[in-house]
Coordinates of C-alpha atoms in Angstrom, one line a residue:
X5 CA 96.4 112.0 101.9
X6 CA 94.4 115.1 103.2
X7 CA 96.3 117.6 103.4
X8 CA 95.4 119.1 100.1
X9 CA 94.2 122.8 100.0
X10 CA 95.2 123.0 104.0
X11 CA 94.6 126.4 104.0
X12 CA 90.8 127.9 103.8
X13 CA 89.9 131.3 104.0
X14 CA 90.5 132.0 107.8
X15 CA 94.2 132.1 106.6
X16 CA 95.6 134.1 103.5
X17 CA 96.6 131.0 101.2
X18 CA 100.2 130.3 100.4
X19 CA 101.6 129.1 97.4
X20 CA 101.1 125.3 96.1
X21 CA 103.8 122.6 95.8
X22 CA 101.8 121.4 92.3
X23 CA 104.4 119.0 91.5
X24 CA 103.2 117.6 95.4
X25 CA 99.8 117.9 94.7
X26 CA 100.3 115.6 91.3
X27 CA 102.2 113.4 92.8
X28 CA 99.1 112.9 95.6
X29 CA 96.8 111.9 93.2
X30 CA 99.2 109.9 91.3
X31 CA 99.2 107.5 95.2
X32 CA 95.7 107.9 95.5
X33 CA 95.5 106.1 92.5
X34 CA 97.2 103.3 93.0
X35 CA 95.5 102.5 96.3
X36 CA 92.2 102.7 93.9
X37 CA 93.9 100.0 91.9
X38 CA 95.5 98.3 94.7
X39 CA 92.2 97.9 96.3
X40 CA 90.6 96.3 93.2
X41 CA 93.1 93.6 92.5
X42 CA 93.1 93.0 96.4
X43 CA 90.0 91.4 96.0
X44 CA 91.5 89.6 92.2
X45 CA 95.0 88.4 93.6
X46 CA 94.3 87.2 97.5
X47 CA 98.0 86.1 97.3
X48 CA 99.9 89.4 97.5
X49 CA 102.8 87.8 95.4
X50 CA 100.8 87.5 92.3
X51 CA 99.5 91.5 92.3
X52 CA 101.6 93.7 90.1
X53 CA 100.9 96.6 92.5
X54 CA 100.9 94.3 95.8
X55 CA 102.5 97.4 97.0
X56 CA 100.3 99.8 96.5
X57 CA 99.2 100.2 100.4
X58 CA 102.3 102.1 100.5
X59 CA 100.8 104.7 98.8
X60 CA 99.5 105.9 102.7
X61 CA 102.8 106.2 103.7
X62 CA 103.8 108.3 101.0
X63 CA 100.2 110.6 101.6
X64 CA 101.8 110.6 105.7
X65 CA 105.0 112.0 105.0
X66 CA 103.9 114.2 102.9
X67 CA 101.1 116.1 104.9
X68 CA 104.0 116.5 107.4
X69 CA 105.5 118.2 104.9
X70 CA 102.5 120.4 103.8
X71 CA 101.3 121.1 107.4
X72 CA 104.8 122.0 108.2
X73 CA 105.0 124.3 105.3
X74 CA 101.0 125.9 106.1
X75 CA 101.5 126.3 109.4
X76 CA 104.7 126.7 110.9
X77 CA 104.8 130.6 111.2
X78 CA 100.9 131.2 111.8
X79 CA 99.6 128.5 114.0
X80 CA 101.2 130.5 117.3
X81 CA 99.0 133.2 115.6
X82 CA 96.0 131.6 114.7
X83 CA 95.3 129.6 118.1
X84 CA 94.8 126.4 118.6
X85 CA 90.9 126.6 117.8
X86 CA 91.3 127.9 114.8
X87 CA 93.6 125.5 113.6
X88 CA 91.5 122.5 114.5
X89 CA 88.5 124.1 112.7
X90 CA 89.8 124.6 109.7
X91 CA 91.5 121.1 109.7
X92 CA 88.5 119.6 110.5
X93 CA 86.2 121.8 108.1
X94 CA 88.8 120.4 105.5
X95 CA 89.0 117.1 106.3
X96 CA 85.7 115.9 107.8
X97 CA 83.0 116.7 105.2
X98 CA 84.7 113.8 103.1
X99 CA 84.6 111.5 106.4
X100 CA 81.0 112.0 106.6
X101 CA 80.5 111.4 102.7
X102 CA 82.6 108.2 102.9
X103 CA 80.6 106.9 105.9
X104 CA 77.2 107.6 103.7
X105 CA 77.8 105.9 101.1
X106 CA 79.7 103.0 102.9
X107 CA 76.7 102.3 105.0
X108 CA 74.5 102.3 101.9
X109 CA 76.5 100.1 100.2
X110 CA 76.6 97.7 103.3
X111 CA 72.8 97.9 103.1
X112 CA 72.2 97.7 99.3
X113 CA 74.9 95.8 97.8
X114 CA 73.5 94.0 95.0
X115 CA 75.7 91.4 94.8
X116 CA 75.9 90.0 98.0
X117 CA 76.8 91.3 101.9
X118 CA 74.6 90.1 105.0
X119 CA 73.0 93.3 106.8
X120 CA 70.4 91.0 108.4
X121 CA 72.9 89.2 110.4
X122 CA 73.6 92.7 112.4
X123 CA 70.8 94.1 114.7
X124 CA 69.4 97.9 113.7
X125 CA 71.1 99.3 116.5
X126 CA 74.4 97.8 115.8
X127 CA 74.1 99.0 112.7
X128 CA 73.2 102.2 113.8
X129 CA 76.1 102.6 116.3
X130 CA 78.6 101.4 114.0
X131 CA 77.5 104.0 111.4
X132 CA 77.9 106.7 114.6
X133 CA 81.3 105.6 115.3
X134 CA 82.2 105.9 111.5
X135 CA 80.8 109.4 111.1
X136 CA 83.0 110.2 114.6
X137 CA 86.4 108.6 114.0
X138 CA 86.0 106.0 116.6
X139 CA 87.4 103.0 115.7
X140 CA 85.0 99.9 116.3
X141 CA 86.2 96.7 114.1
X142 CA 83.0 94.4 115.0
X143 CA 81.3 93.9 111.6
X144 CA 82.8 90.8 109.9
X145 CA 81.4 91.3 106.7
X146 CA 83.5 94.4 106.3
X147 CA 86.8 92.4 107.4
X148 CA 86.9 93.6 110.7
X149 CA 88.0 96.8 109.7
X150 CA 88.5 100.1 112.1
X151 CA 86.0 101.9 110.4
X152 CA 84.0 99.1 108.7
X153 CA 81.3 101.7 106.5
X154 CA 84.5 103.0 105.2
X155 CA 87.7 101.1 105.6
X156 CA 90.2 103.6 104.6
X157 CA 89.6 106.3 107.0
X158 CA 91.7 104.3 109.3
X159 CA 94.5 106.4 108.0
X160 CA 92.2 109.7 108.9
X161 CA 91.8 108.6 112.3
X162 CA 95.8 108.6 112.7
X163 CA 95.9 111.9 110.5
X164 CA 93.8 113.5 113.1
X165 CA 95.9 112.1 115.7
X166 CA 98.8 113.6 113.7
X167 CA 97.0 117.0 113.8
X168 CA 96.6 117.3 117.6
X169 CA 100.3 116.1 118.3
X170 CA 101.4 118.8 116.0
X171 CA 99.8 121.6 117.4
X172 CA 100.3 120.7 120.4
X173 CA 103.8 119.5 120.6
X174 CA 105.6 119.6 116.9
X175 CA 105.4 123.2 116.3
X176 CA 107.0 124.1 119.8
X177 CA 110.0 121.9 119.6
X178 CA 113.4 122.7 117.9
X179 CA 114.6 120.8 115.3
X180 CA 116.9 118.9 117.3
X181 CA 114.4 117.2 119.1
X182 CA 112.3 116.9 115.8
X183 CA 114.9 115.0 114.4
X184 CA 115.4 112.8 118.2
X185 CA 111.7 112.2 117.6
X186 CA 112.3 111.0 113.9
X187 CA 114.5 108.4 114.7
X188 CA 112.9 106.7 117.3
X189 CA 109.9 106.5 115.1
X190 CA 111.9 104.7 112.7
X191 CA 113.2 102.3 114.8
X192 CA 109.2 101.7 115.5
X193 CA 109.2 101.3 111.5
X194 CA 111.6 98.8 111.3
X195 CA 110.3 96.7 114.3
X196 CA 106.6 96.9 112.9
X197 CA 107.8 95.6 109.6
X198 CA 110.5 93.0 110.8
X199 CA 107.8 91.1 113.4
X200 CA 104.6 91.4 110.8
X201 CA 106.6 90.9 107.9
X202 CA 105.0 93.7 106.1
X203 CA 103.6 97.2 106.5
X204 CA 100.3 96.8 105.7
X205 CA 99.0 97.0 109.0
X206 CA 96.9 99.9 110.7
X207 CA 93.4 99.2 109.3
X208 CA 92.3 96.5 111.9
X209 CA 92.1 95.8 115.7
X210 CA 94.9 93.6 115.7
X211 CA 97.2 95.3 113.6
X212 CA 96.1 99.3 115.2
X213 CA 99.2 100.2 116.7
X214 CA 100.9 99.1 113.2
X215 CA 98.9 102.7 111.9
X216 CA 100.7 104.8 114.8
X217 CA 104.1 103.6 113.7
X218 CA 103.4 104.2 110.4
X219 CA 102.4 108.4 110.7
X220 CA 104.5 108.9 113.4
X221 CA 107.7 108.0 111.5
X222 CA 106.4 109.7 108.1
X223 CA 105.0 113.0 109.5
X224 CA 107.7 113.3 110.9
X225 CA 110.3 112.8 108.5
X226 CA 107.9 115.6 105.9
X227 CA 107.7 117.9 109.3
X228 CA 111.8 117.3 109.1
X229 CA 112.5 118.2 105.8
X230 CA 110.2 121.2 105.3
X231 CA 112.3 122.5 108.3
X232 CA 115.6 121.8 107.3
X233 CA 114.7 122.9 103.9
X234 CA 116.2 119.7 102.4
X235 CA 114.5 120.7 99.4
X236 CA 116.8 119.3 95.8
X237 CA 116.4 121.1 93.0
X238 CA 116.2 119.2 89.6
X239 CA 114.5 119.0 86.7
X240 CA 112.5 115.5 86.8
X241 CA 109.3 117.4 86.5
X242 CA 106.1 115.7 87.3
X243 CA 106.6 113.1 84.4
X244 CA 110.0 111.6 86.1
X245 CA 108.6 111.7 89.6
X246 CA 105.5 110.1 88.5
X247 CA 107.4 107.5 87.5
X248 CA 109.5 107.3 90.5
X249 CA 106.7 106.9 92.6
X250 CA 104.7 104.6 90.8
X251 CA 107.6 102.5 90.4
X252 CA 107.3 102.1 94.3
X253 CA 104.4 100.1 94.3
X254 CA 104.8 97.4 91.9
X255 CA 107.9 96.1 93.1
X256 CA 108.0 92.7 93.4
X257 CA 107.5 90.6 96.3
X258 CA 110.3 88.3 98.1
X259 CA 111.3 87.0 101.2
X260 CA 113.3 90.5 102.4
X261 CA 109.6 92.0 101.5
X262 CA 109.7 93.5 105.4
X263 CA 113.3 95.2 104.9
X264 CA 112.2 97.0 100.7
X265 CA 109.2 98.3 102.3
X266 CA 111.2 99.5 105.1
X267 CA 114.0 101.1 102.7
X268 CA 111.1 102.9 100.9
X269 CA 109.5 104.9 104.0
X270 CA 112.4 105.4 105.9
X271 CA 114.6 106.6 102.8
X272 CA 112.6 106.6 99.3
X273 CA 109.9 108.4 100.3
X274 CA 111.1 111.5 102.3
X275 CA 113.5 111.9 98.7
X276 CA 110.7 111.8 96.6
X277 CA 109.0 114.7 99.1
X278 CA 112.6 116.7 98.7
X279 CA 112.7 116.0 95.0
X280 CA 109.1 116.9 94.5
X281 CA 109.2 120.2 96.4
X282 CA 112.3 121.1 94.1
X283 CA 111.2 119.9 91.1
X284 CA 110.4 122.7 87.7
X285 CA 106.6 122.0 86.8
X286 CA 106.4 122.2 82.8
X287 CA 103.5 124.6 81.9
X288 CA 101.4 121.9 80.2
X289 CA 101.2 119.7 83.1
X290 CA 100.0 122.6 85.4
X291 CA 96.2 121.7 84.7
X292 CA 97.1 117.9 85.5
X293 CA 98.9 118.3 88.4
X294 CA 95.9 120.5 89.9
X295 CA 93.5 118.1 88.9
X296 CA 95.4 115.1 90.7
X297 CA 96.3 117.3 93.6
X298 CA 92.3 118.2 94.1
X299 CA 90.8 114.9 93.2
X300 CA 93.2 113.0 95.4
X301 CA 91.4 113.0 98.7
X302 CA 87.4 112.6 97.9
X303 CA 88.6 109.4 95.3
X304 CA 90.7 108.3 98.3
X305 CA 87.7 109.1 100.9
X306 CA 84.5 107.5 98.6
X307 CA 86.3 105.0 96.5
X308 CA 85.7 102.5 98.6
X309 CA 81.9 101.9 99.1
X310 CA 82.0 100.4 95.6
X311 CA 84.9 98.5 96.2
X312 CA 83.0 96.1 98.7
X313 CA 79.8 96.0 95.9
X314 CA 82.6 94.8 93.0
X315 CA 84.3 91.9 95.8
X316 CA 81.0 90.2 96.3
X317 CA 80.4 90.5 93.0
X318 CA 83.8 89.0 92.2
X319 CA 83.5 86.3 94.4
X320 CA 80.3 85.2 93.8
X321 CA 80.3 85.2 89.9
X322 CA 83.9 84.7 88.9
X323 CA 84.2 87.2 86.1
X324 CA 86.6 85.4 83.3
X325 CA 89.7 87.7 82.3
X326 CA 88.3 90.0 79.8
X327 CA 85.7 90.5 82.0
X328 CA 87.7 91.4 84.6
X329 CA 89.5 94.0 82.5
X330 CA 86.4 96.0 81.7
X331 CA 85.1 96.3 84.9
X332 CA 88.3 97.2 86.9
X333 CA 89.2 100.1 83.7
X334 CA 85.9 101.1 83.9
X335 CA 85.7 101.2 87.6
X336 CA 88.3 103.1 88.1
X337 CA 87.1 105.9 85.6
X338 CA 84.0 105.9 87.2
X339 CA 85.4 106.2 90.6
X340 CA 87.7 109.0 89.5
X341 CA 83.9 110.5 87.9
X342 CA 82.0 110.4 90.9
X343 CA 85.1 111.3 93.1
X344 CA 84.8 114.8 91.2
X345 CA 80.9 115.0 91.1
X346 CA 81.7 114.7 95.1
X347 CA 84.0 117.1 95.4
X348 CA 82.4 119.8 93.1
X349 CA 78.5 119.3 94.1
X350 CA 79.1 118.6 98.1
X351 CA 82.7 118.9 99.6
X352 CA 83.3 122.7 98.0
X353 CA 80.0 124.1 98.8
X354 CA 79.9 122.7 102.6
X355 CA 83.7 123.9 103.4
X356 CA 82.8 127.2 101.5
X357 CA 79.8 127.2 104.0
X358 CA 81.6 126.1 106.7
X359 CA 84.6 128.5 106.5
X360 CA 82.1 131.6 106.0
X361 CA 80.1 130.4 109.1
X362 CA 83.2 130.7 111.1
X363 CA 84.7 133.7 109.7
X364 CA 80.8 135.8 110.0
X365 CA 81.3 134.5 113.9
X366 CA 84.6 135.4 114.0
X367 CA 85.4 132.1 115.8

């Protein structure tokens, strides 16, 4: 979901796949929406975008895709040190913003949550861990998540992961062994998804190893196709792929639920990446596209904090229907709001800061 804007100003910048970047915003979306009828529907079955959780397997493949495309030919240049600062001035301000806010909500919830249960210290460490990328699921009130101040960094944890075995593996090896790589990552997949019965897994202790199977076969498979240059052209535009994509997650639930979510990141996906990168972008979606692409990450990164503050909320009152409508519609305008106040009045001024800092130092 991060890999938006991968370049920053240590590197020239190269030219934007915009249908890409829609199409990112489009799946950070729907994990917004997913997340609020989580709490609505707790029997999967009954949510019309039950699948939305997919949407991190789409935001996987394609950073391998994007980072492939970014980096490729200037990483050998670059160094190693410069690559890992400028992925983590672009992807850890956000981290640190979704950990804020997650640990104030845990504190302040209006509506219910238990912070007098946990000791100050616990609390404290917890909040440590969160700001670091260390997993720690201990806080039962946040579901035993990974990261419980900010549940969906889970998939930022394996991001980073992703990061280091690129530069220091992926961007030696040939294409051949790329491709070797690929398929035994999709034989992980399929294994992960045949003994849980899903693929939601990779958020908690118990289902961790689900998250490495899930990036390792879909970075992969975008690293594959930006170097085979299985790009399609077509004329879909962001309208038809939009559509495509969406259609993804609200497809209905049924007892071969493990093999359709395995069809759609081994196959669907990776096409929608090649369709995408081919794809004509109509002039008066340009300004859309750029929005999505650039709002994607801080609505995926600080979504979530309120997300916990409308459960307990949910639970305890028991909003009727029409209720419920308002709030969720509402909600996720508001989220989409703030996600932009976020990104305009802190994570743009502090990777501008940052990426001068290191270019005055000459790092």
């Amino acid at each position: 979901m991060n890999s938006n804007n991968t370049s920053t100003v240590i590197l020239p910048t190269k030219q934007h796949f915009e249908i890409l970047d829609g199409l990112r915003g489009i799946a950070a979306f729907a994990v917004v929406l997913f997340h609020f009828m989580e709490w609505i529907y707790t029997d999967p079955s009954k949510n019309f975008i039950g699948h939305g959780f997919l949407a991190v397997d789409f935001f996987f493949c394609l950073s391998g895709f994007v980072i492939g495309y970014a980096y490729d030919d200037r990483i050998a240049k670059m160094g190693l040190r410069k690559f890992f600062i400028s992925r983590i001035i672009r992807l850890h301000p956000l981290v640190v913003a979704g950990s804020i806010l997650g640990l104030l909500a845990f504190l302040f919830d209006p509506f219910g949550g238990h912070p007098e249960l946990y000791s100050t210290g616990k609390i404290i460490f917890t909040f440590i861990c969160s700001l670091f990328m260390i997993p720690l699921p201990v806080i039962a009130d946040r579901g035993f998540n990974l990261f419980s101040f900010n549940a969906p960094a889970w998939s930022l944890f394996w991001e980073y992961i992703a990061n280091i075995v690129y530069a220091f593996v992926l961007y030696r090896i040939s294409r051949n062994y790329l491709l070797l790589l690929t398929i035994i990552a999709a034989i992980a997949i399929c294994y992960v998804s045949y003994s849980s019965g899903n693929l939601l897994g990779g958020w908690s202790g118990p289902t961790f190893w689900d998250g490495c199977a899930r990036i390792s076969y879909s970075f992969l498979a975008g690293l594959l196709i930006y170097r085979s240059n299985w790009i399609i052209k077509n004329k879909l535009g962001f309208t038809g792929l939009s559509i495509l994509l969406s259609l993804t997650f609200i497809v209905p639930f049924s007892n071969w639920n493990w093999l359709s979510e395995t069809i759609v990141v081994l196959f669907y996906f990776p096409l929608l990446i090649a369709l995408g990168a081919g794809a004509t972008l109509s002039p008066q979606f340009k300004k859309v596209c750029v929005f999505s692409g650039n709002i994607s990450y801080p609505l995926y990164m600080t979504h979530y904090a309120a997300l916990w503050m409308f459960g307990n909320y949910y639970t305890n009152y028991k909003p009727d229907h029409t209720q419920l409508t308002l709030i969720v519609i509402s909600g996720l305008i508001l989220l989409v709001g703030f996600a932009y106040l976020v990104m305009t009045i802190y994570d743009i001024p502090v990777r501008k800061y940052l990426n001068e800092k290191f270019v005055k130092r000459k790092v």
